[in-house]
Short mmCIF file of C-alpha atoms in Angstrom, two decimals:
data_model
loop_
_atom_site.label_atom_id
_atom_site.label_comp_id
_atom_site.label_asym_id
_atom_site.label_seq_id
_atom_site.Cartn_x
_atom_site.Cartn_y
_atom_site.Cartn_z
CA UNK A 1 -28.97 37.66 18.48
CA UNK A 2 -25.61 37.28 16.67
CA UNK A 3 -24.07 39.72 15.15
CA UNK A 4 -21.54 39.29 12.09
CA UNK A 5 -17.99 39.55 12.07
CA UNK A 6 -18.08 42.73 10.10
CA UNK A 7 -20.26 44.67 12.39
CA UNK A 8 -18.60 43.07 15.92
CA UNK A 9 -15.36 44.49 14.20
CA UNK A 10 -16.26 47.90 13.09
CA UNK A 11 -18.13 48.26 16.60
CA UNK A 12 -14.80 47.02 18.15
CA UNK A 13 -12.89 49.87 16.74
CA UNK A 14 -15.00 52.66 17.79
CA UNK A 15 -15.29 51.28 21.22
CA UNK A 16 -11.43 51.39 21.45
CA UNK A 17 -11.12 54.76 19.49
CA UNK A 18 -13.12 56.59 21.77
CA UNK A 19 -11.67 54.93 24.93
CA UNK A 20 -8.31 55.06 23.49
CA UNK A 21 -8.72 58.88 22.73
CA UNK A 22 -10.27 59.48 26.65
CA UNK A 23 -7.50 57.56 27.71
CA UNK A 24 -4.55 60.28 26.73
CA UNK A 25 -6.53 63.38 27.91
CA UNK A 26 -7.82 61.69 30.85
CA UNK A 27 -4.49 59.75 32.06
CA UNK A 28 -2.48 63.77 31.61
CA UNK A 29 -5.36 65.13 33.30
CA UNK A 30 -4.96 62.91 36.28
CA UNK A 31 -1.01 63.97 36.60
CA UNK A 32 -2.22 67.34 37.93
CA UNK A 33 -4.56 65.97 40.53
CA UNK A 34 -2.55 64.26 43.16
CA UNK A 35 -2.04 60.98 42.74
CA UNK A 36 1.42 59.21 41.90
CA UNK A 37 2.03 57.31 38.20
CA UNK A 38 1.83 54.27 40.20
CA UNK A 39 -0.93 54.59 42.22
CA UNK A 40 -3.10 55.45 38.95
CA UNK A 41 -1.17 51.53 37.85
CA UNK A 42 -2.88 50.23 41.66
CA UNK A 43 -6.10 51.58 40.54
CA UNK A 44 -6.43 50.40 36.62
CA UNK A 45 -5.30 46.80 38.02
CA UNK A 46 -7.94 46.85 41.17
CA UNK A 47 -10.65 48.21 38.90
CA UNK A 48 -10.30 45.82 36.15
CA UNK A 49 -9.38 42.86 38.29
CA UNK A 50 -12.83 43.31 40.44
CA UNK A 51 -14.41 42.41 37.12
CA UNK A 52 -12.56 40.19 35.51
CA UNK A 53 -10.76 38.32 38.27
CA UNK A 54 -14.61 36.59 39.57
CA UNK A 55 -15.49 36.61 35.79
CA UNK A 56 -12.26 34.13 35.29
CA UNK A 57 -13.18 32.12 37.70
CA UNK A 58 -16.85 31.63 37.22
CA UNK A 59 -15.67 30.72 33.39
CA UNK A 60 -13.43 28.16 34.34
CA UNK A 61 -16.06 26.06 37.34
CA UNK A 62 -17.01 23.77 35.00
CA UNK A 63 -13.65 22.56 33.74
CA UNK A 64 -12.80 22.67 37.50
CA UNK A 65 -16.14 20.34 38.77
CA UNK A 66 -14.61 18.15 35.94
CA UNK A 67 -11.43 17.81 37.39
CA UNK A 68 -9.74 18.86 34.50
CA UNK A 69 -6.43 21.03 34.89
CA UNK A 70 -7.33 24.69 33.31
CA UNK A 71 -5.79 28.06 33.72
CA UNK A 72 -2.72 28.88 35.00
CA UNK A 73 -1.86 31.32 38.19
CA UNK A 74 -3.30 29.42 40.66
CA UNK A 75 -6.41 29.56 38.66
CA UNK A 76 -6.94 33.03 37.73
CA UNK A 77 -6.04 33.16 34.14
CA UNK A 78 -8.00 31.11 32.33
CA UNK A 79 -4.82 31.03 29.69
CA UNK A 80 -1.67 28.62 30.17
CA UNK A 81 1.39 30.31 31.78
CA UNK A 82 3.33 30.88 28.99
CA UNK A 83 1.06 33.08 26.73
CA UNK A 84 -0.14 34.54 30.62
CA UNK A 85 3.27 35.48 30.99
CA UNK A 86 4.20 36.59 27.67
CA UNK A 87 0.96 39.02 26.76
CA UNK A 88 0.80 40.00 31.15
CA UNK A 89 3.85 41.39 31.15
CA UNK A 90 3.57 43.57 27.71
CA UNK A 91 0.25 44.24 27.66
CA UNK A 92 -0.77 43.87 32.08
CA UNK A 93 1.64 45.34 33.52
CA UNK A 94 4.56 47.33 31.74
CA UNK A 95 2.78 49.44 29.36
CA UNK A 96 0.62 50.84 32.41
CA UNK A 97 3.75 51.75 34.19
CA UNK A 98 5.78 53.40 31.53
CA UNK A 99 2.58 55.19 30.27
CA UNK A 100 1.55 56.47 33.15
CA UNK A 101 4.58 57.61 33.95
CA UNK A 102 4.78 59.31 31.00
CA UNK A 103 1.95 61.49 31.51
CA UNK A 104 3.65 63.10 34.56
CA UNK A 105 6.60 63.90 32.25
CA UNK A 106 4.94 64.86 28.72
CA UNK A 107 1.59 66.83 27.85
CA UNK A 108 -1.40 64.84 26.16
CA UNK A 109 -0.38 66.54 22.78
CA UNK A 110 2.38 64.29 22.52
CA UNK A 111 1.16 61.65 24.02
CA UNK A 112 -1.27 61.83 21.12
CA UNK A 113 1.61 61.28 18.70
CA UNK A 114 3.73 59.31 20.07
CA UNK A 115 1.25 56.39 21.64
CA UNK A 116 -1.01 55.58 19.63
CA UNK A 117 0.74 57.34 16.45
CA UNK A 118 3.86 54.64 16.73
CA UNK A 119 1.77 51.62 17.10
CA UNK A 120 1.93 50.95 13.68
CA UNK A 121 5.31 51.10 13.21
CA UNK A 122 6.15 48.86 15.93
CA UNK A 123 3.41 46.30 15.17
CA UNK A 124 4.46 46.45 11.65
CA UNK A 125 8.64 45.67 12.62
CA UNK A 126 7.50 43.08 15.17
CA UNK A 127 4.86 41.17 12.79
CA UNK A 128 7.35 40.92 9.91
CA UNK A 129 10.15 39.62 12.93
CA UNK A 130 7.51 37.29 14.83
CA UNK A 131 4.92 36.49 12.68
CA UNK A 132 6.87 37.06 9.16
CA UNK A 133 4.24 38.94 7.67
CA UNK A 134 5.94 40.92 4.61
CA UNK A 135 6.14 44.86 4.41
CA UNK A 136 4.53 46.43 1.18
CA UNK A 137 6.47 49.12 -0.24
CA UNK A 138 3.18 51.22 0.23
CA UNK A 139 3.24 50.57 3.75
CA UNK A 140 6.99 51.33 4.43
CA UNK A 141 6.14 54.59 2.73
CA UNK A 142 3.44 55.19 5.51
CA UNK A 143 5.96 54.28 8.59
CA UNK A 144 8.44 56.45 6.96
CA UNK A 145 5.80 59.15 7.56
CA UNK A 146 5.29 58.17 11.63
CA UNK A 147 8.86 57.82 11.99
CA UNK A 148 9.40 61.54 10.72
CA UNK A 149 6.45 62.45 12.87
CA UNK A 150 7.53 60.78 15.50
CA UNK A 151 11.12 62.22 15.33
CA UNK A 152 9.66 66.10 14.85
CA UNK A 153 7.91 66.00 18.03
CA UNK A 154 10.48 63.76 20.48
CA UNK A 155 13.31 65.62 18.51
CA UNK A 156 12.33 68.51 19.90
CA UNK A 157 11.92 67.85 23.36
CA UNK A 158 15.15 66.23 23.40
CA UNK A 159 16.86 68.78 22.24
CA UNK A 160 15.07 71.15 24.91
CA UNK A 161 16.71 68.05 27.60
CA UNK A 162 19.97 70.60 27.47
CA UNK A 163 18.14 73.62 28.93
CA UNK A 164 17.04 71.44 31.48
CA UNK A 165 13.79 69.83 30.12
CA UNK A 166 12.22 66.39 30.84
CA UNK A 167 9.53 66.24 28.65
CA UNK A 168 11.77 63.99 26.48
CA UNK A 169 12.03 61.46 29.59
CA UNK A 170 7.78 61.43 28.75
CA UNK A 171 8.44 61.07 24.86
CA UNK A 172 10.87 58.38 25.74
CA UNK A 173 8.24 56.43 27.72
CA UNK A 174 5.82 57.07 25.62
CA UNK A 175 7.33 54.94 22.58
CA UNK A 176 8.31 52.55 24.56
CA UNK A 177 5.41 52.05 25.74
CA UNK A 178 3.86 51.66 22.51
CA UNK A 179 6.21 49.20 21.14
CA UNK A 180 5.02 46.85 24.53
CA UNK A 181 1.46 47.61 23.18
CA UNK A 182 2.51 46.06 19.83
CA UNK A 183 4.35 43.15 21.50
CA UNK A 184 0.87 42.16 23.04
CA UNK A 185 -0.76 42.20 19.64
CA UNK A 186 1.39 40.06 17.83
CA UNK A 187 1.19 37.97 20.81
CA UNK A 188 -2.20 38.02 20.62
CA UNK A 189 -2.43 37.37 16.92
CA UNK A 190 0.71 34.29 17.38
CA UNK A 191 -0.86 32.57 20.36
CA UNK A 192 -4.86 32.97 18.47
CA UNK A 193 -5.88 34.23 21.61
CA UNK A 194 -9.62 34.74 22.71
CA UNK A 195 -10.26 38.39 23.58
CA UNK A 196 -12.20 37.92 26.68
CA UNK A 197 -9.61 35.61 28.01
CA UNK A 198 -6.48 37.83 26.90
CA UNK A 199 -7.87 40.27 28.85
CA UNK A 200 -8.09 38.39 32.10
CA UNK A 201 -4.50 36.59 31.49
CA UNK A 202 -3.20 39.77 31.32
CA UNK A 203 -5.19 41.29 34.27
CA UNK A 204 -4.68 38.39 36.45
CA UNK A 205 -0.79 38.54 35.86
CA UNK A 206 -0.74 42.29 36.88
CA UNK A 207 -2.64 41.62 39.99
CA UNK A 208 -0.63 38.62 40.98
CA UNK A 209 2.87 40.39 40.60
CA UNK A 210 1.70 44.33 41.04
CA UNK A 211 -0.08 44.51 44.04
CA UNK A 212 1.41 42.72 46.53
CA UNK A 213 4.79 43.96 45.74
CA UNK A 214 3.65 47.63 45.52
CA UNK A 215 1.72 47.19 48.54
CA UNK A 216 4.27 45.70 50.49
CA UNK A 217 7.15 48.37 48.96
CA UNK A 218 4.53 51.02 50.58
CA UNK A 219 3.77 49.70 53.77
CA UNK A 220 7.94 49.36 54.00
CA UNK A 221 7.94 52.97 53.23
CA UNK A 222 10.30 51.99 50.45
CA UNK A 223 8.09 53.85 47.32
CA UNK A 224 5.95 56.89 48.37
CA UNK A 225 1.69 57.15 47.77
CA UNK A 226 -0.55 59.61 47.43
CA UNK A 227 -3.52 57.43 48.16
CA UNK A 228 -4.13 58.54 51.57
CA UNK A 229 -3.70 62.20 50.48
CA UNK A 230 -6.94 62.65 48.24
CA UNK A 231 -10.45 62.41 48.05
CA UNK A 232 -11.94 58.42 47.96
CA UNK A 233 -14.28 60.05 44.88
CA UNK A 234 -11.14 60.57 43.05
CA UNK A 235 -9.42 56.97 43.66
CA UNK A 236 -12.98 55.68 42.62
CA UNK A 237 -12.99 57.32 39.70
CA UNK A 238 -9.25 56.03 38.66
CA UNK A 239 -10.53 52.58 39.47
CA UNK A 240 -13.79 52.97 37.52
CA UNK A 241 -12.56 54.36 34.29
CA UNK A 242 -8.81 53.16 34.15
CA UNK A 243 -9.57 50.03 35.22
CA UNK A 244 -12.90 49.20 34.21
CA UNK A 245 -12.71 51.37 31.02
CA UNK A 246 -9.56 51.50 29.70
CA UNK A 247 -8.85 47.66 30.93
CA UNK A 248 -11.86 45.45 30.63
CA UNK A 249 -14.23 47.23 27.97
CA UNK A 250 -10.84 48.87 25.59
CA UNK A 251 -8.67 45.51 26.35
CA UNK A 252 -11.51 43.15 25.12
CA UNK A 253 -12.50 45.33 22.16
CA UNK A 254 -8.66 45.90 21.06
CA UNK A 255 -8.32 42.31 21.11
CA UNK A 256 -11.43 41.96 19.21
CA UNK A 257 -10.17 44.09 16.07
CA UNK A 258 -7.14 41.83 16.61
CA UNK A 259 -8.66 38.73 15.98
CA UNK A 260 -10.99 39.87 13.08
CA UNK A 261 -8.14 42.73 11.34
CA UNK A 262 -4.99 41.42 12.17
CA UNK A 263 -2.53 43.37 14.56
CA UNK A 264 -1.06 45.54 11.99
CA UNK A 265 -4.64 46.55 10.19
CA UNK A 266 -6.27 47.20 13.62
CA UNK A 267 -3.56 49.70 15.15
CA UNK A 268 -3.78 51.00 11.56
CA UNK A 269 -7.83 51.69 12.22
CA UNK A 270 -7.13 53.46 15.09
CA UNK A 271 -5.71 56.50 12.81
CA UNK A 272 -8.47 58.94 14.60
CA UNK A 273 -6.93 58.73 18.34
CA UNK A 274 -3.78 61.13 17.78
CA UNK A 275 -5.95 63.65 15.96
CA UNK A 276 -9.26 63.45 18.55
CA UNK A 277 -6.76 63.17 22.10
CA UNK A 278 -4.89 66.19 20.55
CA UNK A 279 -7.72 68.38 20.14
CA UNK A 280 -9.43 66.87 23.37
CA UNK A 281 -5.76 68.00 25.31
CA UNK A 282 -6.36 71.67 23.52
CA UNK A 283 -9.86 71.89 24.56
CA UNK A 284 -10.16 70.48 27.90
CA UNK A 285 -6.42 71.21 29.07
CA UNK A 286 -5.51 73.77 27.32
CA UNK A 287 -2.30 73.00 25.81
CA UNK A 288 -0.98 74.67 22.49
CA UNK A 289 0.07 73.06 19.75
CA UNK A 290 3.24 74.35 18.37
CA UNK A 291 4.23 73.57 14.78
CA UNK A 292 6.41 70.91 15.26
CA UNK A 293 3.29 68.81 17.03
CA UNK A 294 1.01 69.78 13.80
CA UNK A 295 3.26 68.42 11.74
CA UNK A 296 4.34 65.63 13.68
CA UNK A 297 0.63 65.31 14.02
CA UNK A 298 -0.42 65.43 10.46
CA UNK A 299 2.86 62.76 9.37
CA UNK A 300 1.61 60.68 11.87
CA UNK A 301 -1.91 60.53 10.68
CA UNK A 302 -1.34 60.55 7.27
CA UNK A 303 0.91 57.83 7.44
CA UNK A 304 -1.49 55.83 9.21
CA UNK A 305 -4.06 56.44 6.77
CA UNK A 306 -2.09 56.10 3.89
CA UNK A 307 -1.13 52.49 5.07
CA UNK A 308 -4.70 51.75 5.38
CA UNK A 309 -5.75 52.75 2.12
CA UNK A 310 -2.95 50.79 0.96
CA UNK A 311 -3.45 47.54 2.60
CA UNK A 312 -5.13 44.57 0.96
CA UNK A 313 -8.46 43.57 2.43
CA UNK A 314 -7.86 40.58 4.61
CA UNK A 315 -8.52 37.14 3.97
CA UNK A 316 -11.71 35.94 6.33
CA UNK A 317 -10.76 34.07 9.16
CA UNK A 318 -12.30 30.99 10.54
CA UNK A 319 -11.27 30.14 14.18
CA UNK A 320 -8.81 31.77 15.73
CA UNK A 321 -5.88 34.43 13.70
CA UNK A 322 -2.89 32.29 12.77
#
C-alpha cells in the first residue's frame, strides 16, 4: 500500500513534532540524572547506529555483489563523502554536542525558544545564501518576530551572565545549535538527498569520528564519564530514545518534510514544538515561565505561524528537491 505525498508529509510532521517536543523536556530532564552532555552524545550515536549502521549495509549488498563502488566510509554511508561529510558534521555530530550541552546550562523553557523557535530564521538566511531562494516581505516580517523573541529570552540571561549566571552559555548553544540544524536542511534540500540514506550518512559519520575518539579520550583519562556511575536501565534508555528516537525515527521523518516542503516550509510546520516542550518543561519539570519567556514564546510562535500562513503553496516535486 502506497501512500501519497500529501499524507507521507503531514504524517512526517507530526512524527517529528512530537519527537521534537519529547526531545527538549526529555534531553533537560536527563541533565539532572547523572550522566555527562557527552555521554548522552555516546548514547544517541550507539543507539541509532545499532539500527542504521546493519540497515546501511544490508542496502548497499547488492551494489557490492555487483562490484560496483557505492558508499563512502569504508562502506557505511551509503552517500558519497562529500555530502557524508557535509550533512555528518552539521546534522551527526555537532548539533548533538552543542545541544546537549546546552541542556546542562539552560532550562527546557528556553530551549523551547531558542531551538526549534530559530530554525526558521536560520534556514531562511542560509536558503536565500545557498540555495538563493528569495525572502518575501511577509516572511521577513515573521523572522523579525523570532529574532525579537529570540533576543527577549537570551537577552535576559545574558544580562544575568554579570551576577554570575551561565544560563546564557545554554542560550548561546542553543542557537547555535539550531543554525547547524538548518545547515543540514539546506544540505539536504541542495544535495536532493534521500531521507533514509541522510540519516545513515549522517549516523555513520558520527560513529566513525565520535566514538573512537571519545572512547579513547576516556580510557586516557583525558575527558571524564559518568557511564560507570549509573544504573545500565538508565544508559538503555538514553540509547533507546535518543538514539533510536530522536535519531533514526525524527532524522528520517525531518528529512521527509524536507524533501516534500522544502527546508524553510518544514521548520516553519514545526511552529507547535516551542509552545508543547514549554508547557511539557512546566508540567513535568516544573519550571516557571517568567514574562520575558511568554513573550519570547508567543513572538516566536507567532512569527512562525505568520510565515506559514504567508508562504505560497509549493510547487509539486517530482524526484528529488532541487
Amino acid at each position: 500500500m502506497r501512500f501519497s505525498s500529501k499524507t507521507v508529509g503531514l504524517a512526517s510532521a507530526v512524527i517529528t513534532v512530537l519527537i521534537w517536543t519529547g526531545f527538549i523536556v526529555i534531553a533537560r530532564a536527563s541533565a539532572s540524572r547523572g550522566l555527562l552532555p557527552l555521554d548522552i552524545v555516546l548514547a544517541r550515536i550507539l543507539g541509532a547506529s545499532a539500527v542504521l549502521l546493519p540497515w546501511a549495509w544490508w542496502w548497499m549488498r547488492p551494489a557490492r555483489l555487483a562490484g560496483q563502488a557505492t558508499g563512502s566510509l569504508g562502506g557505511l554511508s551509503p552517500l558519497p563523502l562529500g555530502p557524508t561529510l557535509q550533512a555528518g558534521f552539521l546534522g551527526g555530530l555537532l548539533y548533538a554536542v552543542l545541544a546537549y550541552n546546552g541542556f546542562f546550562f539552560a532550562p527546557a523553557s528556553h530551549a523551547s525558544v531558542l531551538l526549534p523557535g530559530s530554525l526558521p530564521l536560520w534556514t531562511t538566511l542560509l536558503a536565500w545564501l545557498v540555495l538563493r531562494e528569495k525572502v518575501s516581505s511577509a516572511r521577513a516580517l515573521g523572522l523579525s518576530c523570532i529574532v525579537l523573541g529570540d533576543v527577549l529570552v537570551g537577552g535576559a540571561s545574558l544580562l544575568m551572565a554579570f551576577e554570575g549566571g551561565e544560563v546564557w552559555k545554554g542560550d548561546l548553544l542553543f542557537m547555535i545549535a539550531a543554525c547547524c540544524w538548518a545547515g543540514y536542511s539546506v544540505t539536504v534540500r541542495r544535495h536532493g538527498l534521500d531521507a533514509v540514506r541522510a540519516t545513515m550518512a549522517i549516523t555513520a559519520f558520527a560513529f566513525v569520528t565520535f566514538v573512537p575518539l571519545y572512547l579513547g579520550l576516556i580510557g586516557l583519562g583525558v575527558l571524564p564519564t559518568h557511564l560507570t556511575q549509573v544504573p545500565w536501565t538508565e544508559i538503555l534508555f538514553q540509547v533507546v530514545f535518543q538514539g533510536v528516537g530522536s535519531v533514526v525515527i525524527s532524522g528520517i521523518t525531518f528529512t521527509q518534510m524536507v524533501r516534500h516542503y522544502g527546508p524553510v516550509r518544514s521548520t516553519m510546520i514545526t511552529a507547535l514544538v516551542p509552545g508543547l516542550s514549554a508547557l511539557g518543561a512546566v508540567w513535568f519539570l516544573g519550571e516557571p515561565l517568567h514574562w520575558n519567556l511568554l513573550a519570547g514564546l508567543a513572538l516566536v510562535t507567532g512569527g512562525i505561524l505568520f510565515g506559514v500562513r504567508q508562504m505560497p503553496k509549493p510547487e509539486p516535486k517530482t524526484g528529488a528537491p532541487a
